[in-house]
């Protein structure tokens, strides 16, 4: 399968140089590779996205998509997997989307270990609504609603996901495309809830590319043991001159839908022909 | 005509509801028609619970407020309910726990001692009480024992012994009230709205039920959960109602029929997703159980005050269907219809019920052939590139699911073009909005072939009662108590509003009274909005309790100037 | 009469809106009346943005769809808007970026080169464009320079140079369109609904604003945020809308006046808290900005399709007030009134606005004396033990805040007694429900003393136009274009519905047309529900755009049979 | 101030032996002590509670109270503190309330370090709705909605709160009243967001008293350093033969309302007499 078969007719309206382009490019490559390698058929892939600049990715890939309400990327993913376990689902959310409006779904779906990939376009800002603070906005960041600078301590999404039992916890960076590509591919191949917080460059409101580039390093090249939970926590806290990217933690665990359904494929099951036996109980 | 009505009361945890349901079931098996209403506060132990049980040799639709017997497991029950007794009323009570010195006849029975005697646990007092009640209504022990065996299986033995002890004690000490005559009739279930609406949905193809517990819909979750294997369904209880509703959209997008259940407060949280169902044209069925609100309100009681709220949920304009069944049989049929309509027209559908309908049990015939999986708008094939939102005359676009070879299925919360890509042009917006709104025409034509209202009583009567939902029961029974010609228009579909079925009745009527369990006359306002007809007379209340047929008949007579 | 209308267009990020606003402001300072509407898609850079600017020597209430000048920063603007030009229309464009060979007169101007010449940045093209436009409308450079200095402060210099270059280039090459005559009049602000509703609330005592960004209410958050110090308020942007609404209840319970702002989708999430405000009788003001829905819809455009949704938000029955201002002055007054009413009657109040009202700027007089902190229901003292929900004739219970010596202030989401403790008895429930509903009577009496509707045009005319909200502007301007007697009833209060002010007009009218930016005729249905009066004629649309006065006048004439 | 001055006229309807009685008793003692010691005046105390059995505590203490919607204990607390910084606020939530319906508020308010105490009556079950699973329900727990037993991995609330930056993170146990009393007192005196997950015995649906009693130990008596974040995380994971109770973590940090408002007391401020100066900007 060619990458360009995923090209959509929708006009792309992201700003020049936006990190979302890199995520988009990489995701299309990953999908092509998945199809090519026989992991999945293209019609079985479903993406879902929130509302925000990131969300437009649903329009920018010609593949099944569920363009959600703001903050609600996760529940439809869970629903569609319950309806049809065979689907390969990938969610894209903004940091506002994932950590503000929709954080309850994220927490619990991680805990349940739904077999889904969840990619956060973390530009540390509500971009589409023209710049307001999100849970990952750094202290001091100025916006119209906080003209003197944000004073709320940011959330650490990796730590949050580790605390909630996600079975694949990673960080990507739009400034390192090959790394991001390999990361997303691994996430999508992970059986269980795979979470990637992607440091996403937003030239218009939070141009972090040059700031993060010199700091970022691949922790998987430095002998980090992805099965060591404590080490993962330790690494998740690192945010100074060095910013680790890569897989922080990965573990095997039975997935939600198998536990709920076994091998049943509800979307293809015939309706129950009669409820008489249950009605009988009430006689 | 035989028509009995009694009350069983005790503390929460005393097993009152179970007992009442078992008795109701026993009467039902005898061929009588029974009705059981429960009344309990929002707590787990110690508060006052009671049930009213009615049984008759003709169909009954409601409980009666007045009872001829108060069966009390504790003192509190007597003091609270003595005043509900009819003239020759009796007070049957556990003489180990309570005493009675009032003006009604006292039937003391040492239930606790009996339990001690057989080495049972306190909850078994109920079985002895059941035995005593059986005697009072002239029922032999066999059917009682059958029910106890059905209920307790291997552990039934002591209960059967206690039933006999209660029966014998009563036989020796108390005069029976009457001898109930078993009736020969086709057996019907003794069932509540909870089970009926659930089974209707399943019969219409439901594969997934999602709910976050909230009275009075929690029992749907419980019923679906305990019967998931027999029904071949998956049951999910996720993090909150917002998750529930958005998940349900995912299930349907994935290709499986799904229903969710909640109460007013939970439904308030689902509004954005409801609007999303409208925008994305994903079939979704919401069972909304009303209880007194605003906010948490009076959680374990009943109301019909969310009609307007439900009719207008969700921002923006899009077709939605709201149907309000009035009894378990209708809950079964309309529950199934809701699912079928959702999938034929790709719209959100609300089944609007209330605590009284959901939790009260009654004998009622349910014909499962009335509900089937009807043809939906799922496509087998299509021309050219697949378009999820293809413009059609009906406004309904053929639907396929992800996983379908050759189709890219894109749904969106944004206004979109036929393929599902976001758009903003005035023409594009108008076309898609109108495509969706156009579906209402098809829905209306469809509903014209279904039962949207029911006419009860004398179809030629000039005096008209209008009501909806569970008030049906009290209204039907109240009419039995009025010896004047009376017609009762029960409105089942609220959106789209069936003017075609309603208007003539309003025009023909000389005098109309609208009866609702709310204080603002919501159906009345809807009728005025939809037909211009202003119903001047209304019987309204919103105190958590359903209407009592006797009280209602009095109010109706007064309203019609008959007393 | 002078009445100019032109369009400025470019890419998102080109600074089109800022330019239009500066021009509008410049006209306003000259004593002209200006109106600026913006039109932009939901994206940050690169999409097409444009504004229409209108100015006149008499009050204008709306933009005009047709323009005599298209001022284009890019090629796209020309191709998209050429067709909106009037017969002698002109195309002014950056000749370094675009070319024009069409049938209208071309006014090429090398804006980019000019910017390069002075070593400026691309966004400064606007200043040269402003200079050129000034020439076309016969405005001297002084007021333009003043505005540029006001806008850019110390960084204004290059902009001023560019304005002169643009002006000079235009003077040498283009014939002016006309010479605008400055008007002597009392200065008025050039302001949008965003600022007006904010200032109204602050003037009425608002101390806290809470919002989660959502178009078109995001700008309220921005305005409140940037002006928090001058206004003496705290501004909070929390985790989500559910947090917003519940937090707002906490603020008011704590004793400070609070307002929140959102759009339809966010308001959908606030419904449970809205119902909680009703139950707990905590004053709360919600500004709801409409945009095309359902779901995310068309986020940056306008609509009036959430009327029914807003009227019936929240489960249960409780009094609520809904008011829809039609212009910034009314937004100021009704924003303040909303706050005062909320605090006098302890009810939730919705200020229902839309993108068009919130984001369009116009010259309009605002008299700040019209809004003050009115007496509220806060108590100074009380008899006996303090009762937060004391039964009173008016239904309003004196309110105090935690921290008050000797008072225990208990609020509850449950139905409760006078002290705030949960209850479940039928009498208790009825009494408290009726106490709350009783407040509606006081609210109605109060509103009878306020302006609930406005009558515009000829009060004796037999032909009546009915509209609400921002459609006021187009309706007023459309009436100017119709030379027949016409009366316009603008409905401002939607709940409680001011039948007392509405009914007579409906009865007096021979022919009525209702105009709304929705497809289902929501005000029309409300009027039928509330008065029984069915307005047969309606002019409806819901394509994201407000009505254009010229188009509307044509449709009105048609509807009234005048052409 | 006498404890019984906080006695309310409402009839208590908790089941016999319910752990909520112990929380109630202890809280009233703590309040009396706070008033007695001059920390706060009784009219400045506000409690708030969710919907569930626990929620009834609002009715059972004669003190200012805000009986919330289900899951919304935190936002009103934040609102009232913004309105009046001088209030002393204590929230009571159920595990369903706090970790399911309302978890988004909890996470972010912890991060902001609002000066509030938040006590979770963690009985690992939705009690008032007659027993369904919550995020803390153990695997295998059977209810009508999951008759074969819950299979979702429970959430670790302490870890969650540590990940979100709460400045006081503790666990209590209704089976150890003196300890609970001292814990709540310390929490209420902590300046910042003080979180206590209380293992609450529910005789009707989840009778854990006898199960937990032998396992529970006070980690503060075993030399645990409450300022050591890593140690706190480690201890938060301990859940086997030994279950630690006490303060896991405590740190000083500026509180939210001070950063937002300085010393302003909005509820007592006069309304702005004129907005003319701002209107002038639009001339
Ligand atoms: C319920 C709801 N609230 C608010 C909005 C408005 N809104 C649209 S995008 C957005 C923020 C997006 O931020 P983020 O998720 O970080 O995405 P980004 O634009 O940065 O990619 C908001 C608040 C909405 N669409 N729905
Ligand atoms: C929005 C909403 N959803 C659901 C409910 C129903 N409800 C009442 S209590 C409760 C669960 C309470 O569980 P928990 O918070 O653990 O409290 P507990 O009863 O165990 O103390 C639920 C779901 C509600 N009141 N509001
Ligand atoms: S605003 Fe930022 S995130 Fe959005 S498209 Fe532009 S650069 Fe990308
Ligand atoms: S059900 Fe459990 S939590 Fe609720 S009152 Fe009873 S014992 Fe306590
Ligand atoms: Mg973002
Ligand atoms: Mg609990």
Coordinates of N, CA, C and O in Angstrom, one line a residue, chain B residues 88-203:
Chain B
X88 N -62.9 -1.1 57.0 CA -62.8 -2.3 57.8 C -61.4 -2.8 57.8 O -61.2 -4.0 57.9
X89 N -60.5 -1.9 57.7 CA -59.1 -2.3 57.6 C -58.5 -3.1 58.7 O -59.0 -3.1 59.8
X90 N -57.5 -3.9 58.4 CA -56.8 -4.7 59.4 C -55.3 -4.3 59.5 O -54.7 -3.9 58.5
X91 N -54.8 -4.6 60.7 CA -53.4 -4.4 60.8 C -52.7 -5.7 61.2 O -53.0 -6.2 62.3
X92 N -52.0 -6.2 60.3 CA -51.3 -7.5 60.6 C -49.8 -7.1 60.9 O -49.2 -6.4 60.2
X93 N -49.3 -7.6 62.1 CA -48.0 -7.1 62.4 C -47.2 -8.2 63.2 O -47.8 -9.0 63.9
X94 N -45.9 -8.0 63.2 CA -45.0 -8.9 63.9 C -45.2 -8.5 65.4 O -44.7 -7.5 65.9
X95 N -45.8 -9.3 66.1 CA -46.1 -9.0 67.5 C -44.9 -9.0 68.4 O -44.9 -8.5 69.6
X96 N -43.8 -9.5 67.9 CA -42.6 -9.5 68.6 C -41.9 -8.1 68.5 O -40.9 -7.8 69.2
X97 N -42.3 -7.4 67.5 CA -41.6 -6.1 67.2 C -42.5 -4.9 67.4 O -42.0 -3.8 67.5
X98 N -43.8 -5.1 67.4 CA -44.7 -4.0 67.4 C -46.0 -4.3 68.1 O -46.2 -5.5 68.4
X99 N -46.7 -3.3 68.4 CA -48.0 -3.5 69.0 C -49.0 -2.6 68.4 O -48.6 -1.6 67.8
X100 N -50.3 -2.9 68.5 CA -51.3 -2.0 67.9 C -52.5 -1.9 68.8 O -53.1 -2.9 69.2
X101 N -52.9 -0.7 69.1 CA -54.0 -0.4 70.0 C -55.0 0.5 69.3 O -55.8 1.1 70.0
X102 N -54.9 0.7 68.1 CA -55.7 1.7 67.4 C -57.1 1.2 67.1 O -57.6 0.2 67.6
X103 N -57.8 1.9 66.2 CA -59.2 1.6 66.0 C -59.5 0.5 65.0 O -60.6 0.1 64.8
X104 N -58.5 0.1 64.3 CA -58.7 -0.9 63.3 C -58.4 -2.3 64.0 O -57.9 -2.4 65.1
X105 N -58.9 -3.3 63.3 CA -58.7 -4.6 63.9 C -57.2 -5.0 63.9 O -56.6 -4.9 62.8
X106 N -56.8 -5.6 65.0 CA -55.3 -5.9 65.1 C -55.2 -7.4 64.9 O -55.9 -8.2 65.5
X107 N -54.2 -7.8 64.0 CA -53.9 -9.2 63.8 C -52.4 -9.4 64.2 O -51.6 -9.4 63.3
X108 N -52.2 -9.6 65.4 CA -50.8 -9.8 65.8 C -50.3 -11.2 65.5 O -51.0 -12.2 65.6
X109 N -49.1 -11.3 65.1 CA -48.5 -12.6 64.7 C -47.0 -12.6 65.1 O -46.3 -11.7 64.7
X110 N -46.6 -13.6 65.8 CA -45.2 -13.5 66.4 C -44.2 -14.0 65.3 O -43.6 -15.1 65.5
X111 N -43.9 -13.2 64.3 CA -43.1 -13.6 63.2 C -41.6 -13.9 63.7 O -41.0 -14.9 63.3
X112 N -41.1 -13.0 64.6 CA -39.7 -13.2 65.0 C -39.6 -14.5 65.8 O -38.6 -15.2 65.6
X113 N -40.5 -14.8 66.6 CA -40.5 -16.0 67.4 C -40.5 -17.2 66.5 O -39.8 -18.2 66.7
X114 N -41.3 -17.1 65.5 CA -41.4 -18.2 64.5 C -40.1 -18.5 63.9 O -39.6 -19.6 63.7
X115 N -39.4 -17.4 63.5 CA -38.1 -17.5 62.8 C -37.1 -18.1 63.8 O -36.4 -19.0 63.4
X116 N -37.2 -17.7 65.0 CA -36.3 -18.2 66.0 C -36.5 -19.7 66.2 O -35.6 -20.5 66.2
X117 N -37.8 -20.1 66.2 CA -38.1 -21.5 66.4 C -37.5 -22.4 65.3 O -37.1 -23.5 65.6
X118 N -37.5 -21.9 64.1 CA -36.9 -22.8 63.1 C -35.4 -22.5 62.9 O -34.8 -23.1 61.9
X119 N -34.9 -21.6 63.7 CA -33.4 -21.3 63.5 C -33.1 -20.5 62.3 O -32.1 -20.7 61.7
X120 N -34.1 -19.7 61.9 CA -33.8 -18.9 60.6 C -33.2 -17.5 60.9 O -32.8 -17.2 62.1
X121 N -33.1 -16.8 59.9 CA -32.5 -15.4 60.0 C -33.7 -14.4 59.9 O -34.7 -14.7 59.3
X122 N -33.5 -13.2 60.4 CA -34.6 -12.2 60.5 C -35.3 -12.0 59.2 O -36.6 -11.9 59.2
X123 N -34.6 -12.0 58.1 CA -35.3 -11.7 56.8 C -36.4 -12.7 56.5 O -37.3 -12.4 55.7
X124 N -36.3 -13.9 57.1 CA -37.3 -15.0 56.9 C -38.6 -14.7 57.5 O -39.6 -15.4 57.2
X125 N -38.7 -13.6 58.3 CA -40.0 -13.2 58.8 C -41.0 -13.0 57.6 O -42.2 -13.3 57.7
X126 N -40.4 -12.6 56.5 CA -41.3 -12.4 55.3 C -42.1 -13.6 54.9 O -43.2 -13.5 54.5
X127 N -41.4 -14.8 55.0 CA -42.1 -16.0 54.6 C -43.3 -16.3 55.5 O -44.4 -16.7 55.0
X128 N -43.1 -16.1 56.8 CA -44.2 -16.4 57.7 C -45.4 -15.3 57.4 O -46.6 -15.7 57.4
X129 N -44.9 -14.1 57.1 CA -45.9 -13.1 56.8 C -46.6 -13.4 55.5 O -47.9 -13.3 55.4
X130 N -45.9 -14.0 54.5 CA -46.5 -14.4 53.3 C -47.6 -15.5 53.5 O -48.7 -15.4 53.0
X131 N -47.2 -16.4 54.4 CA -48.2 -17.5 54.8 C -49.5 -16.9 55.4 O -50.6 -17.3 55.0
X132 N -49.3 -15.9 56.3 CA -50.4 -15.3 56.9 C -51.3 -14.6 55.9 O -52.5 -14.7 55.9
X133 N -50.6 -13.9 55.0 CA -51.4 -13.1 54.0 C -52.2 -14.1 53.1 O -53.3 -13.8 52.7
X134 N -51.5 -15.2 52.8 CA -52.2 -16.2 51.9 C -53.5 -16.6 52.6 O -54.5 -16.6 51.9
X135 N -53.4 -16.9 53.9 CA -54.7 -17.2 54.5 C -55.7 -16.1 54.4 O -56.9 -16.4 54.1
X136 N -55.3 -14.9 54.7 CA -56.2 -13.8 54.7 C -56.9 -13.7 53.4 O -58.1 -13.2 53.3
X137 N -56.3 -14.0 52.3 CA -56.9 -13.9 51.0 C -57.3 -15.3 50.4 O -57.6 -15.4 49.2
X138 N -57.4 -16.2 51.3 CA -57.9 -17.5 50.9 C -57.1 -18.3 49.8 O -57.7 -18.9 49.0
X139 N -55.8 -18.1 49.9 CA -55.0 -18.8 48.9 C -54.4 -20.0 49.6 O -53.9 -19.9 50.7
X140 N -54.4 -21.1 48.9 CA -53.8 -22.3 49.5 C -52.2 -22.2 49.5 O -51.7 -21.3 48.8
X141 N -51.6 -23.1 50.3 CA -50.1 -23.0 50.4 C -49.4 -23.4 49.2 O -48.2 -23.0 49.0
X142 N -50.0 -24.3 48.3 CA -49.2 -24.8 47.2 C -48.6 -23.7 46.3 O -47.4 -23.7 46.1
X143 N -49.4 -22.8 45.8 CA -48.8 -21.8 45.0 C -47.7 -21.0 45.7 O -46.7 -20.6 45.1
X144 N -47.9 -20.7 47.0 CA -47.0 -20.0 47.8 C -45.6 -20.8 47.8 O -44.6 -20.2 47.6
X145 N -45.7 -22.0 48.1 CA -44.5 -22.8 48.2 C -43.8 -22.9 46.9 O -42.6 -22.8 46.8
X146 N -44.6 -22.9 45.8 CA -43.9 -22.9 44.5 C -43.1 -21.7 44.3 O -42.0 -21.7 43.8
X147 N -43.7 -20.6 44.7 CA -43.0 -19.3 44.5 C -41.7 -19.2 45.4 O -40.7 -18.8 44.9
X148 N -41.9 -19.7 46.6 CA -40.7 -19.7 47.5 C -39.6 -20.6 47.0 O -38.4 -20.3 47.0
X149 N -40.0 -21.7 46.4 CA -39.0 -22.6 45.8 C -38.3 -21.9 44.6 O -37.1 -22.0 44.5
X150 N -39.1 -21.3 43.8 CA -38.6 -20.6 42.7 C -37.6 -19.5 43.1 O -36.5 -19.3 42.6
X151 N -38.0 -18.8 44.2 CA -37.2 -17.7 44.7 C -35.9 -18.1 45.4 O -34.8 -17.6 45.2
X152 N -36.0 -19.2 46.2 CA -34.9 -19.5 47.1 C -34.2 -20.8 46.8 O -33.3 -21.2 47.4
X153 N -34.7 -21.5 45.8 CA -34.1 -22.7 45.3 C -33.9 -23.7 46.5 O -34.8 -24.0 47.3
X154 N -32.7 -24.2 46.6 CA -32.4 -25.1 47.7 C -32.6 -24.6 49.1 O -32.8 -25.3 50.0
X155 N -32.4 -23.3 49.2 CA -32.5 -22.7 50.5 C -34.0 -22.4 50.9 O -34.3 -21.7 51.8
X156 N -34.9 -22.9 50.1 CA -36.3 -22.6 50.3 C -37.0 -23.3 51.5 O -38.0 -22.8 52.1
X157 N -36.3 -24.3 52.0 CA -37.0 -25.2 52.9 C -37.6 -24.5 54.2 O -38.7 -24.5 54.5
X158 N -36.7 -23.7 54.8 CA -37.1 -23.0 56.1 C -38.2 -22.0 55.7 O -39.1 -21.8 56.5
X159 N -38.1 -21.4 54.6 CA -39.1 -20.4 54.2 C -40.4 -21.1 54.0 O -41.5 -20.5 54.4
X160 N -40.4 -22.3 53.5 CA -41.7 -23.0 53.3 C -42.3 -23.4 54.6 O -43.5 -23.2 54.9
X161 N -41.4 -23.8 55.5 CA -41.9 -24.1 56.9 C -42.5 -22.9 57.5 O -43.6 -22.9 58.1
X162 N -41.8 -21.8 57.4 CA -42.3 -20.5 58.0 C -43.6 -20.1 57.4 O -44.5 -19.6 58.1
X163 N -43.7 -20.3 56.1 CA -45.0 -19.9 55.4 C -46.1 -20.7 56.0 O -47.2 -20.2 56.3
X164 N -45.8 -22.0 56.2 CA -46.9 -22.8 56.8 C -47.2 -22.3 58.2 O -48.4 -22.3 58.6
X165 N -46.2 -22.0 59.0 CA -46.4 -21.5 60.3 C -47.3 -20.3 60.3 O -48.2 -20.1 61.1
X166 N -46.9 -19.4 59.4 CA -47.7 -18.1 59.3 C -49.1 -18.4 58.9 O -50.1 -17.9 59.5
X167 N -49.3 -19.3 58.0 CA -50.6 -19.7 57.5 C -51.4 -20.3 58.6 O -52.6 -19.8 58.8
X168 N -50.8 -21.2 59.3 CA -51.6 -21.9 60.3 C -52.0 -20.9 61.4 O -53.1 -21.0 61.9
X169 N -51.0 -20.1 61.8 CA -51.3 -19.1 62.9 C -52.5 -18.3 62.5 O -53.4 -18.0 63.3
X170 N -52.4 -17.8 61.3 CA -53.5 -16.9 60.8 C -54.8 -17.7 60.7 O -55.9 -17.1 61.1
X171 N -54.8 -18.9 60.3 CA -56.0 -19.7 60.1 C -56.6 -19.8 61.5 O -57.9 -19.8 61.6
X172 N -55.8 -20.1 62.5 CA -56.3 -20.3 63.8 C -56.9 -19.0 64.5 O -57.8 -19.0 65.3
X173 N -56.3 -17.9 64.1 CA -56.6 -16.7 64.8 C -57.3 -15.6 64.1 O -57.9 -14.7 64.7
X174 N -57.2 -15.6 62.8 CA -57.8 -14.4 62.0 C -58.8 -14.9 61.0 O -58.7 -15.9 60.4
X175 N -59.9 -14.1 60.9 CA -60.8 -14.3 59.9 C -60.2 -13.9 58.5 O -59.6 -12.8 58.5
X176 N -60.4 -14.7 57.5 CA -59.9 -14.2 56.2 C -60.7 -13.0 55.7 O -61.8 -12.7 56.1
X177 N -60.0 -12.2 54.9 CA -60.7 -11.0 54.3 C -61.6 -11.5 53.2 O -62.8 -11.0 53.1
X178 N -61.1 -12.3 52.3 CA -62.0 -12.8 51.3 C -61.3 -14.0 50.7 O -60.1 -14.3 51.0
X179 N -62.0 -14.7 49.9 CA -61.4 -15.9 49.2 C -61.1 -15.5 47.8 O -62.1 -15.4 47.0
X180 N -59.9 -15.3 47.4 CA -59.6 -14.9 46.0 C -59.9 -16.1 45.1 O -59.5 -17.2 45.4
X181 N -60.6 -15.8 44.0 CA -60.9 -16.9 43.1 C -59.9 -16.9 42.0 O -59.8 -15.9 41.2
X182 N -59.1 -17.9 41.9 CA -58.2 -18.0 40.7 C -58.9 -17.9 39.4 O -60.1 -18.2 39.3
X183 N -58.3 -17.3 38.4 CA -58.9 -17.0 37.1 C -58.2 -17.9 36.1 O -57.0 -18.1 36.1
X184 N -58.9 -18.4 35.2 CA -58.3 -19.1 34.0 C -58.0 -18.1 32.9 O -59.0 -17.5 32.4
X185 N -56.8 -17.9 32.7 CA -56.5 -17.0 31.5 C -55.1 -17.4 31.0 O -54.4 -18.1 31.7
X186 N -54.8 -16.9 29.8 CA -53.4 -17.1 29.3 C -52.5 -16.5 30.3 O -52.7 -15.4 30.7
X187 N -51.4 -17.3 30.6 CA -50.4 -16.7 31.5 C -49.8 -15.4 30.9 O -49.5 -15.4 29.7
X188 N -49.5 -14.5 31.8 CA -48.8 -13.3 31.3 C -47.6 -13.1 32.3 O -47.7 -13.5 33.4
X189 N -46.6 -12.4 31.9 CA -45.6 -12.1 32.8 C -46.1 -11.1 33.9 O -47.0 -10.3 33.6
X190 N -45.4 -11.1 35.0 CA -45.6 -10.1 36.0 C -44.2 -9.4 36.0 O -43.2 -10.0 36.4
X191 N -44.3 -8.2 35.5 CA -43.0 -7.6 35.0 C -43.0 -6.1 35.2 O -44.1 -5.5 35.3
X192 N -41.8 -5.5 35.3 CA -41.7 -4.1 35.4 C -41.2 -3.5 34.2 O -40.7 -4.2 33.3
X193 N -41.2 -2.2 34.1 CA -40.7 -1.5 32.9 C -39.2 -1.7 32.7 O -38.8 -1.8 31.5
X194 N -38.5 -1.9 33.7 CA -37.0 -2.2 33.6 C -36.8 -3.4 32.7 O -36.0 -3.3 31.7
X195 N -37.4 -4.5 33.0 CA -37.2 -5.7 32.2 C -37.8 -5.6 30.8 O -37.2 -6.0 29.8
X196 N -39.0 -4.9 30.8 CA -39.7 -4.9 29.5 C -38.9 -4.0 28.5 O -38.7 -4.4 27.3
X197 N -38.4 -2.9 28.9 CA -37.7 -2.0 27.9 C -36.4 -2.7 27.5 O -36.0 -2.6 26.4
X198 N -35.8 -3.4 28.5 CA -34.6 -4.1 28.1 C -34.8 -5.1 27.1 O -34.1 -5.3 26.1
X199 N -35.8 -5.9 27.3 CA -36.1 -7.0 26.4 C -36.5 -6.5 25.0 O -36.2 -7.1 24.0
X200 N -37.3 -5.4 25.0 CA -37.7 -4.8 23.8 C -36.5 -4.4 22.9 O -36.4 -4.7 21.7
X201 N -35.5 -3.8 23.6 CA -34.3 -3.4 22.9 C -33.5 -4.6 22.4 O -33.0 -4.6 21.2
X202 N -33.4 -5.6 23.2 CA -32.7 -6.8 22.8 C -33.4 -7.5 21.6 O -32.7 -7.9 20.6
X203 N -34.7 -7.5 21.7 CA -35.4 -8.2 20.6 C -35.2 -7.4 19.3 O -35.3 -7.9 18.2

